[in-house]
Tab-separated table of C-alpha atoms in Angstrom:
chain	number	residue	atom	x	y	z
A	34	MET	CA	-54.680	-68.240	-93.982
A	35	SER	CA	-53.907	-65.119	-96.037
A	36	HIS	CA	-57.493	-63.882	-96.328
A	37	TYR	CA	-60.623	-64.245	-94.248
A	38	HIS	CA	-64.319	-63.448	-94.053
A	39	VAL	CA	-65.020	-60.694	-91.526
A	40	VAL	CA	-68.223	-59.044	-90.285
A	41	ARG	CA	-68.185	-55.770	-88.371
A	42	ILE	CA	-71.042	-54.945	-85.984
A	43	SER	CA	-71.292	-51.242	-85.225
A	44	PRO	CA	-73.880	-48.810	-83.835
A	45	LEU	CA	-75.192	-45.663	-85.435
A	46	VAL	CA	-75.248	-44.369	-81.815
A	47	ASN	CA	-76.849	-40.986	-82.335
A	48	LEU	CA	-80.509	-41.093	-81.314
A	49	THR	CA	-81.436	-38.063	-83.412
A	50	LEU	CA	-80.055	-39.765	-86.515
A	51	ARG	CA	-81.779	-43.042	-85.771
A	52	MET	CA	-85.099	-41.241	-85.348
A	53	GLN	CA	-84.584	-39.373	-88.623
A	54	ILE	CA	-83.903	-42.618	-90.468
A	55	THR	CA	-86.939	-44.277	-88.864
A	56	LYS	CA	-89.143	-41.399	-90.089
A	57	ASP	CA	-87.609	-41.315	-93.594
A	58	GLU	CA	-90.520	-42.363	-95.822
A	59	SER	CA	-88.234	-42.799	-98.834
A	60	LEU	CA	-86.789	-45.941	-97.231
A	61	ALA	CA	-90.177	-47.665	-96.972
A	62	GLY	CA	-89.960	-49.281	-100.409
A	63	MET	CA	-86.310	-50.327	-100.144
A	64	ASP	CA	-84.976	-53.765	-99.331
A	65	TYR	CA	-82.319	-54.367	-96.653
A	66	ASP	CA	-79.358	-53.905	-99.002
A	67	GLY	CA	-80.835	-50.667	-100.349
A	68	ILE	CA	-81.358	-49.152	-96.903
A	69	LEU	CA	-77.857	-50.158	-95.777
A	70	SER	CA	-76.300	-48.700	-98.927
A	71	HIS	CA	-78.270	-45.468	-98.466
A	72	ILE	CA	-77.054	-45.051	-94.867
A	73	CYS	CA	-73.436	-45.841	-95.752
A	74	ARG	CA	-73.425	-43.238	-98.542
A	75	MET	CA	-74.297	-40.594	-95.944
A	76	HIS	CA	-70.925	-41.131	-94.190
A	77	LEU	CA	-72.419	-41.265	-90.702
A	78	ASN	CA	-70.218	-42.392	-87.812
A	79	TYR	CA	-68.156	-45.337	-89.047
A	80	SER	CA	-69.872	-45.659	-92.463
A	81	ASP	CA	-68.620	-48.631	-94.496
A	82	VAL	CA	-64.945	-47.648	-94.623
A	83	PHE	CA	-63.965	-50.864	-92.814
A	84	LYS	CA	-65.644	-52.961	-95.515
A	85	PHE	CA	-64.030	-50.828	-98.223
A	86	GLU	CA	-60.513	-51.317	-96.838
A	87	MET	CA	-60.978	-55.002	-96.015
A	88	GLU	CA	-62.121	-55.798	-99.551
A	89	LYS	CA	-59.154	-53.895	-100.997
A	90	LEU	CA	-56.971	-56.327	-99.057
A	91	GLY	CA	-58.757	-59.312	-100.565
A	92	ASN	CA	-61.048	-60.182	-97.665
A	93	GLN	CA	-64.797	-60.779	-97.753
A	94	CYS	CA	-66.568	-58.291	-95.491
A	95	GLU	CA	-70.058	-57.233	-94.401
A	96	GLU	CA	-71.206	-54.387	-92.148
A	97	ILE	CA	-74.071	-54.689	-89.654
A	98	LEU	CA	-75.625	-51.537	-88.137
A	99	TYR	CA	-77.253	-53.289	-85.231
A	100	ASP	CA	-79.233	-50.376	-83.709
A	101	VAL	CA	-80.986	-49.003	-86.830
A	102	GLU	CA	-84.475	-50.391	-86.341
A	103	PRO	CA	-86.012	-50.075	-89.840
A	104	LEU	CA	-82.858	-51.536	-91.377
A	105	GLN	CA	-82.551	-54.518	-89.055
A	106	LYS	CA	-86.255	-55.297	-88.953
A	107	ARG	CA	-86.303	-55.248	-92.753
A	108	TRP	CA	-83.634	-57.980	-92.658
A	109	ALA	CA	-85.790	-59.969	-90.216
A	110	ILE	CA	-88.788	-59.749	-92.576
A	111	GLU	CA	-86.737	-60.743	-95.626
A	112	ASN	CA	-85.263	-63.718	-93.762
A	113	ASP	CA	-88.470	-64.919	-92.066
A	114	LEU	CA	-87.168	-64.206	-88.568
A	115	PRO	CA	-90.152	-63.816	-86.207
A	116	LEU	CA	-89.942	-61.039	-83.614
A	117	GLU	CA	-92.111	-60.950	-80.527
A	118	PRO	CA	-93.434	-57.605	-79.196
A	119	GLY	CA	-91.087	-56.152	-76.596
A	120	GLU	CA	-88.223	-58.594	-77.108
A	121	GLN	CA	-84.589	-57.536	-77.482
A	122	TRP	CA	-84.613	-57.448	-81.265
A	123	GLN	CA	-81.082	-56.004	-81.647
A	124	LEU	CA	-79.260	-59.091	-80.364
A	125	LYS	CA	-81.711	-61.593	-81.838
A	126	ILE	CA	-81.325	-60.212	-85.362
A	127	VAL	CA	-77.523	-59.877	-85.132
A	128	LEU	CA	-77.117	-63.494	-84.021
A	129	ALA	CA	-79.351	-64.650	-86.878
A	130	GLN	CA	-77.283	-62.586	-89.329
A	131	LEU	CA	-74.027	-64.088	-88.060
A	132	LYS	CA	-75.391	-67.631	-88.309
A	133	LYS	CA	-76.345	-66.992	-91.927
A	134	LEU	CA	-73.118	-65.186	-92.895
A	135	ASN	CA	-70.876	-67.673	-91.022
A	136	PRO	CA	-67.738	-65.442	-90.934
A	137	ASP	CA	-64.232	-66.306	-89.759
A	138	VAL	CA	-63.953	-63.093	-87.739
A	139	VAL	CA	-66.512	-60.892	-85.982
A	140	VAL	CA	-65.526	-57.324	-85.064
A	141	ILE	CA	-67.659	-55.454	-82.532
A	142	GLN	CA	-67.164	-51.681	-82.732
A	143	GLY	CA	-67.170	-50.493	-79.111
A	144	PHE	CA	-68.649	-52.078	-75.999
A	145	THR	CA	-72.287	-52.121	-77.058
A	146	ARG	CA	-75.442	-54.114	-76.445
A	147	ILE	CA	-73.943	-56.758	-78.711
A	148	GLU	CA	-71.519	-58.585	-76.427
A	149	ALA	CA	-68.667	-60.913	-77.311
A	150	LYS	CA	-69.928	-63.387	-74.705
A	151	ALA	CA	-73.330	-63.590	-76.403
A	152	ILE	CA	-71.707	-64.412	-79.737
A	153	GLU	CA	-69.386	-66.935	-78.096
A	154	GLU	CA	-72.423	-68.719	-76.634
A	155	VAL	CA	-73.746	-69.493	-80.121
A	156	SER	CA	-70.360	-70.053	-81.782
A	157	ASP	CA	-71.245	-73.703	-82.405
A	158	GLN	CA	-73.906	-72.387	-84.799
A	159	ILE	CA	-71.267	-70.303	-86.651
A	160	PRO	CA	-68.943	-73.125	-87.776
A	161	ASN	CA	-66.299	-70.900	-89.423
A	162	LEU	CA	-65.957	-68.520	-86.473
A	163	LYS	CA	-62.360	-68.327	-85.270
A	164	LYS	CA	-61.948	-64.906	-83.635
A	165	ILE	CA	-64.104	-62.269	-81.940
A	166	VAL	CA	-62.622	-58.768	-81.783
A	167	VAL	CA	-63.726	-55.654	-79.883
A	168	HIS	CA	-62.379	-52.241	-80.938
A	169	SER	CA	-63.075	-49.541	-78.368
A	170	GLY	CA	-61.974	-46.064	-77.314
A	171	ALA	CA	-63.517	-46.478	-73.843
A	172	ILE	CA	-63.765	-49.282	-71.309
A	173	ASN	CA	-66.867	-48.476	-69.216
A	174	ASN	CA	-67.966	-51.893	-67.895
A	175	GLY	CA	-67.049	-53.662	-71.094
A	176	LEU	CA	-64.522	-56.125	-69.713
A	177	SER	CA	-67.376	-58.108	-68.173
A	178	THR	CA	-68.834	-58.663	-71.654
A	179	VAL	CA	-65.837	-60.397	-73.248
A	180	THR	CA	-64.200	-63.808	-72.972
A	181	GLN	CA	-60.540	-64.606	-72.368
A	182	ASP	CA	-60.198	-65.359	-76.082
A	183	THR	CA	-61.573	-62.003	-77.242
A	184	ILE	CA	-59.009	-59.848	-79.053
A	185	LEU	CA	-59.230	-56.257	-77.832
A	186	LEU	CA	-58.149	-53.277	-79.910
A	187	ALA	CA	-57.619	-50.223	-77.720
A	188	GLY	CA	-58.216	-46.649	-78.863
A	189	THR	CA	-55.571	-45.195	-76.494
A	190	PRO	CA	-52.471	-46.479	-74.641
A	191	SER	CA	-54.078	-46.420	-71.177
A	192	ILE	CA	-57.008	-48.508	-72.408
A	193	LEU	CA	-54.464	-50.926	-73.865
A	194	GLN	CA	-52.801	-51.182	-70.429
A	195	SER	CA	-56.156	-51.933	-68.795
A	196	PHE	CA	-56.827	-54.702	-71.306
A	197	GLN	CA	-53.364	-56.161	-70.791
A	198	LYS	CA	-53.724	-56.099	-66.998
A	199	ALA	CA	-56.877	-58.167	-67.425
A	200	GLY	CA	-54.766	-60.747	-69.259
A	201	LEU	CA	-56.550	-60.265	-72.581
A	202	PRO	CA	-54.868	-60.351	-76.000
A	203	SER	CA	-54.792	-56.687	-77.014
A	204	HIS	CA	-53.277	-54.183	-79.414
A	205	LEU	CA	-53.239	-50.391	-79.795
A	206	LEU	CA	-55.362	-49.178	-82.702
A	207	TYR	CA	-56.348	-45.496	-82.808
A	208	HIS	CA	-59.283	-44.159	-84.800
A	209	CYS	CA	-58.612	-42.908	-88.326
A	210	PHE	CA	-59.765	-40.701	-91.197
A	211	ASP	CA	-61.780	-42.009	-94.138
A	212	THR	CA	-59.811	-40.624	-97.091
A	213	ARG	CA	-62.692	-41.320	-99.503
A	214	LEU	CA	-64.309	-38.159	-98.170
A	215	LEU	CA	-61.783	-35.935	-99.923
A	216	VAL	CA	-63.236	-36.651	-103.371
A	217	GLU	CA	-66.785	-35.951	-102.166
A	218	LEU	CA	-66.160	-32.571	-100.529
A	219	GLN	CA	-66.115	-29.254	-102.368
A	220	GLU	CA	-63.151	-26.886	-102.395
A	221	ASN	CA	-64.635	-23.724	-100.879
A	222	GLU	CA	-63.193	-20.663	-99.207
A	223	ARG	CA	-62.724	-21.193	-95.483
A	224	SER	CA	-65.554	-18.827	-94.730
A	225	GLU	CA	-66.638	-20.265	-91.388
A	226	GLY	CA	-63.671	-19.099	-89.321
A	227	PHE	CA	-63.547	-20.737	-85.871
A	228	THR	CA	-66.099	-23.525	-85.324
A	229	PHE	CA	-67.155	-26.273	-82.949
A	230	LEU	CA	-69.288	-29.209	-84.132
A	231	GLY	CA	-70.588	-31.653	-81.561
A	232	SER	CA	-72.231	-31.933	-78.171
A	233	SER	CA	-71.991	-29.138	-75.618
A	234	GLY	CA	-72.263	-31.781	-72.909
A	235	PHE	CA	-75.842	-30.959	-71.998
A	236	GLY	CA	-77.735	-34.135	-71.138
A	237	TYR	CA	-74.602	-36.250	-70.685
A	238	GLY	CA	-73.970	-36.004	-66.952
A	239	ASN	CA	-71.651	-34.096	-64.667
A	240	ILE	CA	-68.397	-35.197	-66.313
A	241	HIS	CA	-69.298	-33.268	-69.470
A	242	LYS	CA	-69.795	-29.948	-67.700
A	243	TYR	CA	-66.210	-28.839	-68.380
A	244	ARG	CA	-66.824	-28.713	-72.110
A	245	TYR	CA	-70.170	-26.978	-71.557
A	246	TRP	CA	-68.776	-24.124	-69.440
A	247	GLU	CA	-65.651	-23.733	-71.567
A	248	LEU	CA	-67.755	-23.411	-74.712
A	249	LEU	CA	-69.782	-20.694	-73.014
A	250	LYS	CA	-66.611	-18.766	-72.200
A	251	LEU	CA	-65.128	-19.311	-75.661
A	252	VAL	CA	-68.192	-18.018	-77.514
A	253	TYR	CA	-68.069	-14.775	-75.515
A	254	ASN	CA	-64.289	-14.335	-75.793
A	255	THR	CA	-63.525	-15.497	-79.348
A	256	PRO	CA	-65.358	-15.538	-82.719
A	257	LEU	CA	-66.380	-19.178	-82.091
A	258	LYS	CA	-69.573	-20.398	-83.771
A	259	VAL	CA	-71.103	-23.692	-82.638
A	260	TRP	CA	-73.241	-26.405	-84.236
A	261	LEU	CA	-74.591	-28.292	-81.240
A	262	ASP	CA	-75.662	-31.918	-81.219
A	263	ASP	CA	-77.217	-32.310	-77.777
A	264	ARG	CA	-79.457	-34.992	-76.359
A	265	ASP	CA	-82.408	-32.627	-76.206
A	266	ASN	CA	-82.443	-31.991	-79.966
A	267	TYR	CA	-85.165	-34.617	-80.364
A	268	GLN	CA	-87.171	-33.541	-77.307
A	269	THR	CA	-90.230	-31.327	-77.544
A	270	THR	CA	-90.718	-30.442	-73.898
A	271	GLU	CA	-89.770	-26.947	-72.762
A	272	HIS	CA	-86.588	-26.627	-70.711
A	273	MET	CA	-86.380	-24.505	-67.605
A	274	LEU	CA	-83.465	-22.124	-67.519
A	275	ASN	CA	-80.911	-22.939	-64.865
A	276	PRO	CA	-81.915	-20.793	-61.854
A	277	PHE	CA	-78.208	-20.574	-60.994
A	278	LEU	CA	-77.696	-18.444	-64.077
A	279	GLY	CA	-79.253	-15.129	-63.371
A	280	ARG	CA	-77.956	-12.670	-65.950
A	281	PRO	CA	-75.400	-10.967	-63.663
A	282	LEU	CA	-73.890	-14.308	-62.701
A	283	LEU	CA	-73.838	-15.385	-66.349
A	284	ASP	CA	-71.858	-12.236	-67.150
A	285	VAL	CA	-69.350	-13.082	-64.427
A	286	CYS	CA	-69.100	-16.648	-65.658
A	287	TYR	CA	-68.133	-15.918	-69.224
A	288	ASN	CA	-65.911	-12.973	-68.360
A	289	ASP	CA	-63.886	-14.854	-65.730
A	290	LEU	CA	-61.573	-17.160	-67.666
A	291	GLU	CA	-59.750	-18.225	-64.495
A	292	GLN	CA	-62.931	-19.394	-62.814
A	293	ASP	CA	-62.753	-22.877	-61.286
A	294	ILE	CA	-65.310	-24.888	-63.276
A	295	ASP	CA	-65.452	-27.411	-60.428
A	296	THR	CA	-67.455	-24.802	-58.512
A	297	LEU	CA	-70.093	-24.562	-61.256
A	298	PRO	CA	-73.143	-26.845	-61.377
A	299	PRO	CA	-73.771	-29.493	-64.025
A	300	PRO	CA	-75.596	-28.169	-67.098
A	301	ARG	CA	-79.327	-27.798	-66.479
A	302	THR	CA	-80.346	-25.991	-69.630
A	303	PRO	CA	-79.360	-26.306	-73.309
A	304	LEU	CA	-76.264	-24.222	-73.960
A	305	ARG	CA	-77.913	-22.586	-76.962
A	306	ASP	CA	-80.305	-20.821	-74.557
A	307	LEU	CA	-77.322	-18.957	-73.081
A	308	LEU	CA	-75.612	-17.994	-76.351
A	309	PRO	CA	-76.199	-15.225	-78.894
A	310	PRO	CA	-78.574	-16.700	-81.530
A	311	GLU	CA	-76.271	-15.721	-84.394
A	312	ARG	CA	-73.459	-17.855	-82.934
A	313	VAL	CA	-75.352	-21.098	-82.371
A	314	ASN	CA	-76.740	-23.574	-84.907
A	315	GLY	CA	-78.341	-27.005	-85.041
A	316	PRO	CA	-76.312	-30.163	-85.657
A	317	LYS	CA	-74.801	-31.359	-88.930
A	318	TYR	CA	-74.385	-35.008	-89.885
A	319	GLY	CA	-72.587	-36.967	-92.553
A	320	LEU	CA	-71.240	-35.142	-95.603
A	321	PRO	CA	-72.636	-31.711	-94.527
A	322	PHE	CA	-70.769	-32.173	-91.235
A	323	PHE	CA	-67.481	-32.835	-93.029
A	324	GLN	CA	-68.072	-30.021	-95.530
A	325	LEU	CA	-68.616	-27.515	-92.735
A	326	MET	CA	-65.478	-28.729	-90.998
A	327	LYS	CA	-63.514	-28.423	-94.235
A	328	ASP	CA	-64.868	-24.875	-94.701
A	329	SER	CA	-63.658	-23.935	-91.203
A	330	ALA	CA	-60.297	-22.214	-90.857
A	331	ILE	CA	-60.034	-23.517	-87.273
A	332	SER	CA	-61.861	-26.500	-85.754
A	333	LEU	CA	-62.160	-26.775	-81.984
A	334	HIS	CA	-62.032	-30.130	-80.229
A	335	ARG	CA	-62.558	-30.450	-76.490
A	336	HIS	CA	-62.647	-33.765	-74.625
A	337	ALA	CA	-65.495	-34.442	-72.231
A	338	GLY	CA	-63.757	-34.682	-68.839
A	339	LYS	CA	-61.922	-32.091	-66.763
A	340	VAL	CA	-58.442	-32.814	-68.120
A	341	PRO	CA	-57.841	-35.546	-70.711
A	342	THR	CA	-55.327	-38.153	-69.621
A	343	GLU	CA	-54.879	-39.126	-73.271
A	344	VAL	CA	-56.040	-38.008	-76.694
A	345	GLY	CA	-57.211	-40.034	-79.655
A	346	ALA	CA	-60.787	-38.984	-80.391
A	347	MET	CA	-62.095	-39.545	-83.908
A	348	ARG	CA	-62.738	-35.798	-84.267
A	349	MET	CA	-58.982	-35.074	-84.250
A	350	PHE	CA	-58.406	-37.205	-87.336
A	351	GLN	CA	-61.549	-35.901	-89.048
A	352	ALA	CA	-60.656	-32.215	-88.654
A	353	THR	CA	-57.042	-32.596	-89.735
A	354	GLY	CA	-58.022	-35.026	-92.483
A	355	VAL	CA	-60.305	-32.542	-94.237
A	356	GLY	CA	-57.639	-29.841	-93.884
A	357	SER	CA	-58.896	-27.645	-91.047
A	358	CYS	CA	-56.525	-26.264	-88.413
A	359	LEU	CA	-57.248	-28.290	-85.276
A	360	LEU	CA	-57.252	-26.472	-81.917
A	361	THR	CA	-57.516	-29.099	-79.198
A	362	ASP	CA	-56.869	-29.780	-75.539
A	363	THR	CA	-53.848	-31.992	-75.071
A	364	ALA	CA	-52.394	-34.860	-73.096
A	365	SER	CA	-49.225	-36.895	-72.698
A	366	ASN	CA	-49.592	-38.939	-75.882
A	367	MET	CA	-50.239	-36.018	-78.249
A	368	GLN	CA	-46.639	-36.172	-79.472
A	369	ASP	CA	-47.282	-39.754	-80.660
A	370	LEU	CA	-50.002	-38.495	-83.002
A	371	TYR	CA	-49.192	-34.889	-83.962
A	372	GLU	CA	-46.457	-32.350	-83.330
A	373	PRO	CA	-48.039	-29.694	-81.078
A	374	ASP	CA	-48.276	-26.176	-82.516
A	375	VAL	CA	-46.806	-27.417	-85.796
A	376	GLU	CA	-49.363	-29.941	-87.092
A	377	VAL	CA	-52.138	-29.092	-84.606
A	378	VAL	CA	-52.532	-26.327	-82.025
A	379	THR	CA	-52.877	-27.436	-78.407
A	380	TYR	CA	-54.056	-25.789	-75.195
A	381	SER	CA	-54.095	-26.778	-71.535
A	382	CYS	CA	-56.610	-24.265	-70.124
A	383	VAL	CA	-59.405	-22.064	-71.399
A	384	GLU	CA	-57.288	-18.893	-71.142
A	385	GLU	CA	-54.690	-20.433	-73.448
A	386	CYS	CA	-57.423	-21.596	-75.827
A	387	VAL	CA	-58.822	-18.058	-76.068
A	388	GLU	CA	-55.346	-16.622	-76.687
A	389	LYS	CA	-54.452	-19.140	-79.397
A	390	ALA	CA	-57.848	-18.987	-81.119
A	391	ASN	CA	-57.698	-15.212	-81.394
A	392	TYR	CA	-54.091	-15.363	-82.608
A	393	LEU	CA	-54.962	-17.864	-85.342
A	394	MET	CA	-57.970	-15.830	-86.445
A	395	ALA	CA	-55.740	-12.770	-86.711
A	396	ASN	CA	-53.068	-14.752	-88.605
A	397	PRO	CA	-54.876	-16.856	-91.230
A	398	ALA	CA	-51.670	-17.722	-93.077
A	399	LYS	CA	-50.302	-19.389	-89.927
A	400	ALA	CA	-53.552	-21.295	-89.414
A	401	ARG	CA	-53.370	-22.432	-93.057
A	402	GLU	CA	-49.762	-23.590	-92.621
A	403	ILE	CA	-50.616	-25.670	-89.551
A	404	ALA	CA	-53.731	-27.072	-91.237
A	405	ASP	CA	-51.698	-28.213	-94.251
A	406	LYS	CA	-49.090	-29.917	-92.078
A	407	GLY	CA	-51.776	-31.552	-89.951
A	408	GLN	CA	-53.524	-32.907	-93.021
A	409	GLN	CA	-50.267	-34.261	-94.409
A	410	ARG	CA	-49.614	-36.072	-91.120
A	411	THR	CA	-53.107	-37.564	-91.030
A	412	LEU	CA	-52.987	-38.773	-94.616
A	413	ARG	CA	-49.553	-40.300	-93.994
A	414	ASP	CA	-50.038	-41.906	-90.567
A	415	HIS	CA	-53.741	-41.905	-89.614
A	416	SER	CA	-55.660	-42.748	-92.776
A	417	SER	CA	-58.187	-45.576	-92.998
A	418	GLN	CA	-55.819	-47.429	-95.323
A	419	VAL	CA	-52.956	-47.278	-92.805
A	420	ARG	CA	-55.125	-48.206	-89.830
A	421	TYR	CA	-56.925	-51.144	-91.413
A	422	ASN	CA	-53.726	-52.483	-92.904
A	423	THR	CA	-52.536	-52.682	-89.293
A	424	PHE	CA	-55.774	-54.436	-88.357
A	425	HIS	CA	-55.253	-56.888	-91.220
A	426	GLN	CA	-51.767	-57.799	-90.019
A	427	ILE	CA	-53.049	-58.309	-86.458
A	428	MET	CA	-55.735	-60.658	-87.741
A	429	LEU	CA	-53.388	-62.639	-89.974
A	430	GLU	CA	-51.114	-63.266	-86.998
A	431	ALA	CA	-54.027	-64.186	-84.734
A	432	LEU	CA	-55.518	-66.581	-87.279
A	433	LYS	CA	-52.124	-68.182	-87.912
A	434	ASN	CA	-51.819	-68.955	-84.193
């Protein structure tokens, strides 16, 4: 079997985005294919790069965005699938789609509400189905949702080890950069300097507080500007300022770079309420997100936990892919992906991050040199073409066996 029919099931994830799409009146007159095409053109999350690369390799491929309500419910209407009020429509529609498409391979992007076990239970109604695959950069409680036949693709080496210890067929497959973006982005001056795009950690629990407090310190000790995508962006209720942060204590917090963040409380107020208004902005999505990153001389990435045990976040490949100089916290496997301080700039504590950020801002030619080398490495080793060629070879071997 040299080619196969594959369907990927992935989430849009971001609640703000899903709400925006639900409220988009321009989609009301579109059919299912039109809405899906519209969303994919926006380059949100995973977009349709998997489909693009699979079809280049001669495979038949479809993408399912299982958590986009107007999209999926439009499919249900067009295919006469009745939905009862209050039922779990996500899984019901996906299973109906798979039965109709009848693929050889189903790929689930991440451990989501769509579980490998649920698909396995109806596999007799998908006659061509031969393999179910899960690709994930986190484990959470996902191992309880797979079968012993599920192929697992791990986003980092330690996740791969966990899969292998569970006796599951598994392979290492990092995230990648969608090279199609390069023809859609404009060549502008890198006018944005030092930027961070993403969540501050507010609304995501105690583990994310390290990013939150480090961002606070970085804004007050470097030229960093932030575009924050926090869970409260879609909320309308007023937030109470953290009573812990009286102004004098706030001053101590951002001035003391050696402060033990373990002693600080979890975030209780949006970070933007504690930052100078001219340094904080609302979130960017899709092509505007990538354009802003491309226009940034230096892009900051900071993992969620206290100290990352491994690196491999999608943001690393996105920033280097568009040609920004990536400044990121580091871990033991960084050398497997990029050469530190040659292709990306790494730091191990907030003091070092401040020092390196200010150095790069004062030496734009050096930042440009590192950015160019980082982009070259990404386009050579971490592009969507490279990554999904690897996926293709894994699947050919699995289907042969």
